mmCIF file of C-alpha atoms and ligand atoms in Angstrom:
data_model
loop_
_atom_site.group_PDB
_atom_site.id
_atom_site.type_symbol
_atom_site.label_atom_id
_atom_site.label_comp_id
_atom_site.label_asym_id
_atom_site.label_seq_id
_atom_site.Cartn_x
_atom_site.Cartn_y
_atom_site.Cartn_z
ATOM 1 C CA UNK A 1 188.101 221.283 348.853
ATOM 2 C CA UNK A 2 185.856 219.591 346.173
ATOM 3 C CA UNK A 3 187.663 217.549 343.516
ATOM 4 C CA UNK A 4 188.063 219.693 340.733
ATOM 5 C CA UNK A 5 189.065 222.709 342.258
ATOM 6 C CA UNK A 6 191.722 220.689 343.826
ATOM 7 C CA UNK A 7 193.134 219.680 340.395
ATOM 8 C CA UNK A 8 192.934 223.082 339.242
ATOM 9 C CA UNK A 9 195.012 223.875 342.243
ATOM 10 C CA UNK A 10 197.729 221.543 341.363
ATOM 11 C CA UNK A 11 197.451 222.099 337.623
ATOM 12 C CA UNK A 12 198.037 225.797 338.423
ATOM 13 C CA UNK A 13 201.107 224.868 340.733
ATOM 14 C CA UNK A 14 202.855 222.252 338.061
ATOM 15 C CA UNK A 15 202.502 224.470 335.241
ATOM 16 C CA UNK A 16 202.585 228.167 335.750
ATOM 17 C CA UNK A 17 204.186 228.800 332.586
ATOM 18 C CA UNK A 18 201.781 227.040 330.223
ATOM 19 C CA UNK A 19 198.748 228.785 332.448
ATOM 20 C CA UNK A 20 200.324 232.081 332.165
ATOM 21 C CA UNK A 21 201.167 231.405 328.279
ATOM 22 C CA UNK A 22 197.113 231.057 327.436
ATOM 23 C CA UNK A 23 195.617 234.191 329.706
ATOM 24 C CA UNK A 24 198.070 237.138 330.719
ATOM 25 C CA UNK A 25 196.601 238.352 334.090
ATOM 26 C CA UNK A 26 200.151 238.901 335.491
ATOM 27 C CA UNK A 27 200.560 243.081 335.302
ATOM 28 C CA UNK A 28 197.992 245.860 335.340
ATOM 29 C CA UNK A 29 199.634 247.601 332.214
ATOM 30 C CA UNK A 30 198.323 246.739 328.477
ATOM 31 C CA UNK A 31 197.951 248.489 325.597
ATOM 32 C CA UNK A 32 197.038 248.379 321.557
ATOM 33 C CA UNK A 33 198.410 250.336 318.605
ATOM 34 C CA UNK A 34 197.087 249.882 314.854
ATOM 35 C CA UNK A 35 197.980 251.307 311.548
ATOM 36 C CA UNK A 36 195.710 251.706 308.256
ATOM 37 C CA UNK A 37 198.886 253.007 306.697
ATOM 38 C CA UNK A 38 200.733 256.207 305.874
ATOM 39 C CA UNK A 39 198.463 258.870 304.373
ATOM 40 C CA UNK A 40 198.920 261.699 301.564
ATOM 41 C CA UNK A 41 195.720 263.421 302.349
ATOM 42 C CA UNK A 42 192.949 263.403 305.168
ATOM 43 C CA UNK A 43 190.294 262.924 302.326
ATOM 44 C CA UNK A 44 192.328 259.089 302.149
ATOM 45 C CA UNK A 45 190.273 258.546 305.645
ATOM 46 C CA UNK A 46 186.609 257.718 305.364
ATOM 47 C CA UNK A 47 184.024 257.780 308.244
ATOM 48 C CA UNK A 48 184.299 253.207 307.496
ATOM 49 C CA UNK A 49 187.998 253.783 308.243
ATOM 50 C CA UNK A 50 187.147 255.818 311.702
ATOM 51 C CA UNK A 51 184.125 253.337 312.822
ATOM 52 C CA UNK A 52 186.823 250.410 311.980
ATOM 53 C CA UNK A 53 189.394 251.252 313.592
ATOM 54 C CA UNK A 54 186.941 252.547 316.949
ATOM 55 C CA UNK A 55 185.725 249.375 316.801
ATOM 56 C CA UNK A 56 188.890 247.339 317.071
ATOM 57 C CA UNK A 57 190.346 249.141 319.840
ATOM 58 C CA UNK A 58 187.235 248.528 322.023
ATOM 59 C CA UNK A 59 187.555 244.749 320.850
ATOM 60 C CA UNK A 60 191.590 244.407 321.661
ATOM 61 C CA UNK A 61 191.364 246.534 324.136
ATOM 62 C CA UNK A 62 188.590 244.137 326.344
ATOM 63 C CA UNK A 63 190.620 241.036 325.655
ATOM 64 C CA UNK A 64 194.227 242.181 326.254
ATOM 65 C CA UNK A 65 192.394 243.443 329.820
ATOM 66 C CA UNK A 66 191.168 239.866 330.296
ATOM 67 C CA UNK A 67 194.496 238.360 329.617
ATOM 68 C CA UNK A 68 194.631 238.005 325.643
ATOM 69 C CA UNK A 69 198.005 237.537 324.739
ATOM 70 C CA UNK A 70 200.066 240.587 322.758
ATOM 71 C CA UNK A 71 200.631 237.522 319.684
ATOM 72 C CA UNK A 72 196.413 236.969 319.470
ATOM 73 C CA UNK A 73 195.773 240.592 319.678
ATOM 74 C CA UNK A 74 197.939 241.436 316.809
ATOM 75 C CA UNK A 75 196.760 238.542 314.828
ATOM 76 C CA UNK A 76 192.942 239.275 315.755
ATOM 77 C CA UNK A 77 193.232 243.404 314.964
ATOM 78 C CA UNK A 78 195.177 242.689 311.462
ATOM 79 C CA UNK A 79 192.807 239.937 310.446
ATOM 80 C CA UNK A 80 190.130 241.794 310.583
ATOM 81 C CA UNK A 81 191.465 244.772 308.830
ATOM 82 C CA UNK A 82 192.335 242.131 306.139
ATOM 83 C CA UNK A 83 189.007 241.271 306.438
ATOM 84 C CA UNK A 84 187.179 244.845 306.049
ATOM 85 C CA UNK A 85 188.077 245.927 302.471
ATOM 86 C CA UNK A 86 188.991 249.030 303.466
ATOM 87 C CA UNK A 87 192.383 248.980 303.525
ATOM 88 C CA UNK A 88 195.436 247.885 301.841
ATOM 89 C CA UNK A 89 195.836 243.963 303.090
ATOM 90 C CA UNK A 90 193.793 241.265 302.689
ATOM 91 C CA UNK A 91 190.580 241.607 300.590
ATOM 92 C CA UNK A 92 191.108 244.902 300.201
ATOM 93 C CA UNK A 93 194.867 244.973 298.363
ATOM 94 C CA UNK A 94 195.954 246.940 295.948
ATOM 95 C CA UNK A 95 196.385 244.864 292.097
ATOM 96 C CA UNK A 96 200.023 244.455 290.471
ATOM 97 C CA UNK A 97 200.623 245.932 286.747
ATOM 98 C CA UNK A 98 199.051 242.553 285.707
ATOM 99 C CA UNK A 99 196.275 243.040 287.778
ATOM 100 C CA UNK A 100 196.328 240.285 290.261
ATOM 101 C CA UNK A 101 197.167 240.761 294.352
ATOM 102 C CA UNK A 102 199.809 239.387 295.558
ATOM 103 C CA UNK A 103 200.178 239.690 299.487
ATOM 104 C CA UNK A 104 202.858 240.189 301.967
ATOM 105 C CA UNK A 105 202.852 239.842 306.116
ATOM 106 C CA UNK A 106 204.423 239.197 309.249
ATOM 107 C CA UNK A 107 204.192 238.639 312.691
ATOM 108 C CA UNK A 108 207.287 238.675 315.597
ATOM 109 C CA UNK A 109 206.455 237.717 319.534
ATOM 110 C CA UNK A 110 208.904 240.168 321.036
ATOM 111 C CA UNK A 111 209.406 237.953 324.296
ATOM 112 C CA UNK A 112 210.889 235.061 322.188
ATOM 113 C CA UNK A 113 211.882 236.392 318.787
ATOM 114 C CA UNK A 114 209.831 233.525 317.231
ATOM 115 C CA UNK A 115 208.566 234.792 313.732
ATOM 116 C CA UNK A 116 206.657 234.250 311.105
ATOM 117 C CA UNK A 117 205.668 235.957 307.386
ATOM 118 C CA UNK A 118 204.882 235.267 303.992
ATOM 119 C CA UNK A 119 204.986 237.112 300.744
ATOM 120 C CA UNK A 120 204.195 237.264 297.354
ATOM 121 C CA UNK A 121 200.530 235.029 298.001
ATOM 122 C CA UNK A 122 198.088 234.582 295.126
ATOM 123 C CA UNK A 123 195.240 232.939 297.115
ATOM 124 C CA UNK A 124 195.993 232.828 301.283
ATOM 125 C CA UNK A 125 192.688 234.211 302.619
ATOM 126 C CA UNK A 126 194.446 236.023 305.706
ATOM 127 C CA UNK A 127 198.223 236.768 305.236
ATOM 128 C CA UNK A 128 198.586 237.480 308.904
ATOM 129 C CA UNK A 129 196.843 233.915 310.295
ATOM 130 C CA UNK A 130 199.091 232.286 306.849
ATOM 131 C CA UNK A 131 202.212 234.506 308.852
ATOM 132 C CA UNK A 132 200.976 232.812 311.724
ATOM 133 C CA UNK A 133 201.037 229.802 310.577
ATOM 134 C CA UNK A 134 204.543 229.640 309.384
ATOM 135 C CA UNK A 135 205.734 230.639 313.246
ATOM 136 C CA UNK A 136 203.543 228.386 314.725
ATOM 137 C CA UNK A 137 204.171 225.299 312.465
ATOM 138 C CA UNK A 138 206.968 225.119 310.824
ATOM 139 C CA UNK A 139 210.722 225.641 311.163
ATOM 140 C CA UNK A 140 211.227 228.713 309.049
ATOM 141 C CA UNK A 141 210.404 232.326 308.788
ATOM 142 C CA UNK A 142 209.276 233.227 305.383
ATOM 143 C CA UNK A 143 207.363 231.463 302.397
ATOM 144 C CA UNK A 144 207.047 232.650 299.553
ATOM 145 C CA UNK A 145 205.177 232.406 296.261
ATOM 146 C CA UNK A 146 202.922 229.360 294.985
ATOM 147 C CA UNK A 147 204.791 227.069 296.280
ATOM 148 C CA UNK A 148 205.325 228.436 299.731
ATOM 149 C CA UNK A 149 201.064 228.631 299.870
ATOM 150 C CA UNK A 150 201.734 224.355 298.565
ATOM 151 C CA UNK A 151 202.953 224.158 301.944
ATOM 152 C CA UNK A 152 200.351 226.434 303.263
ATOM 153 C CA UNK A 153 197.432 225.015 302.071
ATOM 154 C CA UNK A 154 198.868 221.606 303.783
ATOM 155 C CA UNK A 155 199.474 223.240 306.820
ATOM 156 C CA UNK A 156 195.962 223.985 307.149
ATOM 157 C CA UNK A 157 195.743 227.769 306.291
ATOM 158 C CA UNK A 158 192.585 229.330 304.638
ATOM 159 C CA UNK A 159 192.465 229.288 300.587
ATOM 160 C CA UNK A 160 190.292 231.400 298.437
ATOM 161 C CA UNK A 161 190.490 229.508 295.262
ATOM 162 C CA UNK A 162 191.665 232.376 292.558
ATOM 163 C CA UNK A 163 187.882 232.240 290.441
ATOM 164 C CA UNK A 164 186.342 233.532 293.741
ATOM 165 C CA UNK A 165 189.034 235.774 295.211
ATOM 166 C CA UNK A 166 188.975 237.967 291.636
ATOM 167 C CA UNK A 167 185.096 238.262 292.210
ATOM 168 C CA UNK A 168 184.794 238.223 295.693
ATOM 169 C CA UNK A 169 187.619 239.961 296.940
ATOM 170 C CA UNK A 170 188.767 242.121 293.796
ATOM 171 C CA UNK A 171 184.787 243.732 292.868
ATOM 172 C CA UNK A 172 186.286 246.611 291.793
ATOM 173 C CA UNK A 173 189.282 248.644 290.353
ATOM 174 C CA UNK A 174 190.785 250.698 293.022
ATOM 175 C CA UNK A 175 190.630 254.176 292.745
ATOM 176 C CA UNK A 176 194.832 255.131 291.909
ATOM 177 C CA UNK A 177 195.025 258.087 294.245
ATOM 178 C CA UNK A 178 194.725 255.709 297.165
ATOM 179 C CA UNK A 179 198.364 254.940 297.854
ATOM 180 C CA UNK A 180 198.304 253.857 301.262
ATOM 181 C CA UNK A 181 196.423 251.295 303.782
ATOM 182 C CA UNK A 182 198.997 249.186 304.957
ATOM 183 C CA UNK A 183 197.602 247.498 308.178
ATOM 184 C CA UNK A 184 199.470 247.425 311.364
ATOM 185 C CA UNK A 185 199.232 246.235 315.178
ATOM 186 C CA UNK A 186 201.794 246.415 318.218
ATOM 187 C CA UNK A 187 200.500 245.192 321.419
ATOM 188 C CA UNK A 188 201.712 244.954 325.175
ATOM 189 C CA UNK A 189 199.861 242.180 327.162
ATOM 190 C CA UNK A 190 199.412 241.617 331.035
ATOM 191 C CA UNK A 191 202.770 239.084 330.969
ATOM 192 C CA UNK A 192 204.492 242.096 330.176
ATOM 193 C CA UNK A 193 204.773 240.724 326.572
ATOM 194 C CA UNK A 194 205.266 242.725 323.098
ATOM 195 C CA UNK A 195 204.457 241.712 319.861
ATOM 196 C CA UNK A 196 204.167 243.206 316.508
ATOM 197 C CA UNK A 197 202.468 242.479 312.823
ATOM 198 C CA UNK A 198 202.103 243.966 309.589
ATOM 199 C CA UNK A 199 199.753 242.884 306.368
ATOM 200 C CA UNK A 200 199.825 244.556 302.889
ATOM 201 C CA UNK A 201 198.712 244.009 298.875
ATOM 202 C CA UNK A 202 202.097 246.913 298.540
ATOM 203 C CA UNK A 203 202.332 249.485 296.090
ATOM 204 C CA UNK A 204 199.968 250.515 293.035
ATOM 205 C CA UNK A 205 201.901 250.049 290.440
ATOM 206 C CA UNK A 206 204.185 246.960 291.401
ATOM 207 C CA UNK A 207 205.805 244.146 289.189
ATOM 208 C CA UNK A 208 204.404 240.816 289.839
ATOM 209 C CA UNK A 209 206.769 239.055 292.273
ATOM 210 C CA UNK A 210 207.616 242.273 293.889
ATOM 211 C CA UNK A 211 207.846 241.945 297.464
ATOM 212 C CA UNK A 212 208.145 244.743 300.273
ATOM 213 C CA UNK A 213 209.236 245.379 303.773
ATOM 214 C CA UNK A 214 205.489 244.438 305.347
ATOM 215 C CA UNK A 215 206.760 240.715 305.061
ATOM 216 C CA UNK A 216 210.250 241.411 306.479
ATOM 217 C CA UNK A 217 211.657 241.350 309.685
ATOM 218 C CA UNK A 218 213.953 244.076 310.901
ATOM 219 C CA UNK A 219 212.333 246.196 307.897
ATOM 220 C CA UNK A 220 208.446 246.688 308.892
ATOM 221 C CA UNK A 221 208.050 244.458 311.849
ATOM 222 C CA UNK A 222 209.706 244.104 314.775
ATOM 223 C CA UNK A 223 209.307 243.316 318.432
ATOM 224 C CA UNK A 224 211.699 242.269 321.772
ATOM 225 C CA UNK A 225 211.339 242.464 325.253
ATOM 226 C CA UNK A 226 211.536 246.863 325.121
ATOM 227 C CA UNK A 227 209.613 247.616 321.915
ATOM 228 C CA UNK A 228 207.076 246.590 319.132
ATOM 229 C CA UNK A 229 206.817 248.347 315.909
ATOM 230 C CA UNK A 230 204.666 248.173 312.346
ATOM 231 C CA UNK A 231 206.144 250.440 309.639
ATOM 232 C CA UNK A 232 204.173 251.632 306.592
ATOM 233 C CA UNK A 233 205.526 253.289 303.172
ATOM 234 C CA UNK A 234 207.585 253.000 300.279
ATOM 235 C CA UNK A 235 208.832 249.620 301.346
ATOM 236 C CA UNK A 236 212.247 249.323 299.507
ATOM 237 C CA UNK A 237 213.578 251.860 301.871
ATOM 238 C CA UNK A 238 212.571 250.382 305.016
ATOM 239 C CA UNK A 239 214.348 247.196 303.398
ATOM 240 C CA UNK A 240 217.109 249.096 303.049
ATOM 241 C CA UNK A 241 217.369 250.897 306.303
ATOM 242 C CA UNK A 242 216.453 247.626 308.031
ATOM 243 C CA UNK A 243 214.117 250.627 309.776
ATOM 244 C CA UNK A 244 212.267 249.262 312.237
ATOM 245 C CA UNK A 245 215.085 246.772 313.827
ATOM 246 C CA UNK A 246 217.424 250.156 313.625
ATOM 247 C CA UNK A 247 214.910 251.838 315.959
ATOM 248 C CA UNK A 248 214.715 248.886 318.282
ATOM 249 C CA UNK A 249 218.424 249.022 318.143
ATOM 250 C CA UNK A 250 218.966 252.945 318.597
ATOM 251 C CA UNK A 251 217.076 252.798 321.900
ATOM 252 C CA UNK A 252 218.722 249.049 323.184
ATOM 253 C CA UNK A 253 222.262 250.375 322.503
ATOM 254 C CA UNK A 254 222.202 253.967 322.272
ATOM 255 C CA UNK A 255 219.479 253.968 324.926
ATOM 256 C CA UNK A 256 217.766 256.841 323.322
ATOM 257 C CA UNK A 257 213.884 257.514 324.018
ATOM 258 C CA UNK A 258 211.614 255.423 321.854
ATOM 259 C CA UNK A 259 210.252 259.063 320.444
ATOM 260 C CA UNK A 260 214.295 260.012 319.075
ATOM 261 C CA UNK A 261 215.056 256.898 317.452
ATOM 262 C CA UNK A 262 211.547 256.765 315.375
ATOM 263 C CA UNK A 263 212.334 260.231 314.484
ATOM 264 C CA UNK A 264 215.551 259.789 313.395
ATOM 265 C CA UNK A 265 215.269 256.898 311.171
ATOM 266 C CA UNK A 266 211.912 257.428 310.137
ATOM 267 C CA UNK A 267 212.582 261.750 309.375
ATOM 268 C CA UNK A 268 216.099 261.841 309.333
ATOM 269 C CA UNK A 269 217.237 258.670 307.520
ATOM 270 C CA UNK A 270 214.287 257.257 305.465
ATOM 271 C CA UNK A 271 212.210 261.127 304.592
ATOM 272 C CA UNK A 272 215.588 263.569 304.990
ATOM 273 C CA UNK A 273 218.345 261.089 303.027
ATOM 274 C CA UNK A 274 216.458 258.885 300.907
ATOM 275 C CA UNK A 275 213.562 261.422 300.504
ATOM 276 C CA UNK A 276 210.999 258.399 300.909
ATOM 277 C CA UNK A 277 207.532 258.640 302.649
ATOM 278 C CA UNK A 278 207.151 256.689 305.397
ATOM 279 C CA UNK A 279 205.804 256.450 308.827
ATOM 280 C CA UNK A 280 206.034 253.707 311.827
ATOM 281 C CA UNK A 281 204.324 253.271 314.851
ATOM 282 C CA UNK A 282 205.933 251.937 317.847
ATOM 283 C CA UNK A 283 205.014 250.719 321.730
ATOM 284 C CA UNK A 284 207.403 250.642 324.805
ATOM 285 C CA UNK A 285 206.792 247.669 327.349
ATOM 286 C CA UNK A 286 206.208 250.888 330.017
ATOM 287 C CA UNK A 287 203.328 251.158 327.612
ATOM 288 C CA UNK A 288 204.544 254.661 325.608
ATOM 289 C CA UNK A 289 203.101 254.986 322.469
ATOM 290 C CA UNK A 290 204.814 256.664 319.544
ATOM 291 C CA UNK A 291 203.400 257.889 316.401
ATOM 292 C CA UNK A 292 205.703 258.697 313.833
ATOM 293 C CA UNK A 293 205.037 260.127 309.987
ATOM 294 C CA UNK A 294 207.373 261.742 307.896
ATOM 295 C CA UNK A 295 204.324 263.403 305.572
ATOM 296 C CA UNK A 296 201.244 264.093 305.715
ATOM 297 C CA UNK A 297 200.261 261.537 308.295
ATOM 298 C CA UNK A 298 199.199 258.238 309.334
ATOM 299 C CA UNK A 299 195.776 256.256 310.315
ATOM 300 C CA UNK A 300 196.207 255.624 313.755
ATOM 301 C CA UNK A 301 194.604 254.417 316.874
ATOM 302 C CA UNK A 302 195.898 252.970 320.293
ATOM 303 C CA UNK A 303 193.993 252.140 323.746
ATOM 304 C CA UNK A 304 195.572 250.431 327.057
ATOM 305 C CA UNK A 305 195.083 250.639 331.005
ATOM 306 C CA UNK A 306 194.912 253.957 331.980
ATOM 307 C CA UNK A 307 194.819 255.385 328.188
ATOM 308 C CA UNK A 308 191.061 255.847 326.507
ATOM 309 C CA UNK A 309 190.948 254.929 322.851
ATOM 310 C CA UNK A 310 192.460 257.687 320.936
ATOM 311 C CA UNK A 311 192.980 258.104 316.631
ATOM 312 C CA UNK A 312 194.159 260.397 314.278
ATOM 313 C CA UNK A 313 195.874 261.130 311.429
ATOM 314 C CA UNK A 314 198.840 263.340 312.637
ATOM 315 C CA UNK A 315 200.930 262.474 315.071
ATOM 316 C CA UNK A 316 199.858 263.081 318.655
ATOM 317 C CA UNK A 317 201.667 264.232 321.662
ATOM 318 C CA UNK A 318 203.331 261.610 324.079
ATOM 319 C CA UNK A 319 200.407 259.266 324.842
ATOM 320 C CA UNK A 320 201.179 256.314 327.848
ATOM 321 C CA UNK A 321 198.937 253.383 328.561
ATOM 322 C CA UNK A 322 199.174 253.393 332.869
ATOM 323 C CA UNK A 323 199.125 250.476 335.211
ATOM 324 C CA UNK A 324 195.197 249.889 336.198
ATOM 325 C CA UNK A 325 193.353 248.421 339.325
ATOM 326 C CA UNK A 326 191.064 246.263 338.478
ATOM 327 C CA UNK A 327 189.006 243.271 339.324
ATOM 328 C CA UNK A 328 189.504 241.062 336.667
ATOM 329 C CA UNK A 329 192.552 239.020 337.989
ATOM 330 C CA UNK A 330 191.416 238.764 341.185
HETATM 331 N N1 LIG B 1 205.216 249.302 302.883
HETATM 332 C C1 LIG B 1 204.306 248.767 301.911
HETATM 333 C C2 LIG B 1 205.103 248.157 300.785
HETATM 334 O O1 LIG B 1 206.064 248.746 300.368
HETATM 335 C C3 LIG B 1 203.360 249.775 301.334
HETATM 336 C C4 LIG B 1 202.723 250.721 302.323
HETATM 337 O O2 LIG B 1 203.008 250.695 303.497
HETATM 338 O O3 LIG B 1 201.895 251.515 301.899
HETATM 339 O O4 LIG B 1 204.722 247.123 300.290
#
């Protein structure tokens, strides 16, 4: 056996765990869910949002098959829906009553509980890679403010300096009507692995320093070892209902289907009781996929092993990423 295929060899049998942590190959089941938030009409979704979104499943859905992990494919999905304009996160947020952006988002590995978020930032390029960055790098879970992007900024996140985020990323006064566009991603690699993320600018209409669920764990985003979930709408109650950790909880204690305890919080709690719009969608490590929207709807679209890339704006039926033969771990 030549040299460096020996090494590899021994490499591979010292340190499994640090191989398997960089490329998931392990299982034949995968599978991608995104969110451009909850919707109030079907006029909200634009043939940009449709092409976006198609385009973003293909991407996630080639490297989660290759062995991306569930954390990257979150990170890489949100990013560049920050990215696009399009939607509610990023470059494209929503302005406060001052009108200024201030950002919220988060991230949660569902295999560790490590997480990371930040909220309330002036001038992080990418709230998601800056939520990123506080679970990678640091000991906490949440900065906030200017002086939680201080430590940002040292940590090595990407600034845009105020001057150049008003003209580059803030062209133009967003039309009112457009309430929604939240961003959201839960993913299932080939270790088996969940992982969730949301990314927001909030609410037209919000005070400056007003913060929401997107950066909050428990509230928005949430992932363990059985589900991953991004919630969307009027954040406060999501807060409240700690929504998306009371799902996760409904179906670890209760053991109800992934389906019943997104309906119940989601319809019965958050749109029956509190009369609040909001929708959530969710992903099972079997690889269900659950779309859940107490209005009008939600921008959605998921792909995975055995499941073709599907959107929408209502909720579909039961939709299941499958395990797949393939070649590519072989
Ligand atoms: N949940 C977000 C917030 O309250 C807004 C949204 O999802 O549309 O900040």
């Amino acid at each position: 056996m030549p040299a460096r295929s020996l090494l590899l060899v021994i490499l591979f049998a010292l340190l499994p765990g640090a191989v398997l942590a960089q490329s998931c190959a392990g299982n034949s089941t995968w599978a991608l869910v995104l969110h451009g938030g909850y919707l109030d009409y079907e006029e909200e979704v634009t043939p940009a949002h449709r092409a976006l979104l198609a385009r973003l499943l293909e991407e996630g859905n080639r490297s989660l098959s290759s062995g991306a992990s569930a954390l990257d494919a979150v990170s890489a999905a949100i990013r560049v829906m920050e990215d696009s304009g399009l939607l509610d996160a990023g470059k494209g947020s929503i302005v406060n009553t001052e009108g200024f952006t201030e950002t919220d988002a988060s991230i949660m590995d569902g295999a560790t509980g490590r997480s990371g978020a930040v909220a309330a930032m002036q001038q992080v390029r990418n709230p998601i890679l800056a939520a990123r960055v506080v679970m990678d790098k640091t000991k906490h879970v949440l900065l906030v403010g200017a002086t939680g992007e201080q430590s940002l900024r040292k940590l090595g996140a990407e600034m845009v300096e105020p001057s150049n985020w008003y003209q580059e990323y803030v062209p133009a006064p967003k039309p009112v009507e457009r309430k929604h566009g939240t961003v959201g991603a839960a993913a299932l690699d080939r270790c088996g692995h969940l992982a969730a993320g949301t990314s927001t600018g909030g609410w037209p209409g919000k005070l400056p320093g007003r913060v929401g669920d997107s950066p909050i764990i428990g509230a928005s985003t949430y992932a363990d070892t059985r589900v991953a979930l991004s919630a969307t709408g009027v954040g406060e109650y999501f807060i409240k209902r700690a929504a998306t950790r009371d799902i996760a909880m409904r179906v670890q204690y209760l053991g109800l289907p992934l389906k019943a305890a997104a309906d119940h919080v989601v319809k019965t709690l958050i749109g029956g009781e509190d009369k609040a719009e909001g929708a959530v969608i969710a992903l099972g490590a079997d690889g269900e996929v659950v779309i859940n929207s107490n209005g009008y709807g939600i921008l959605w679209g998921a792909v995975g092993a055995g499941l073709p890339a599907a959107s929408g704006t209502q909720e579909p039926p039961p939709l299941r990423a499958t395990s797949q033969v393939d070649n590519i771990s072989r």
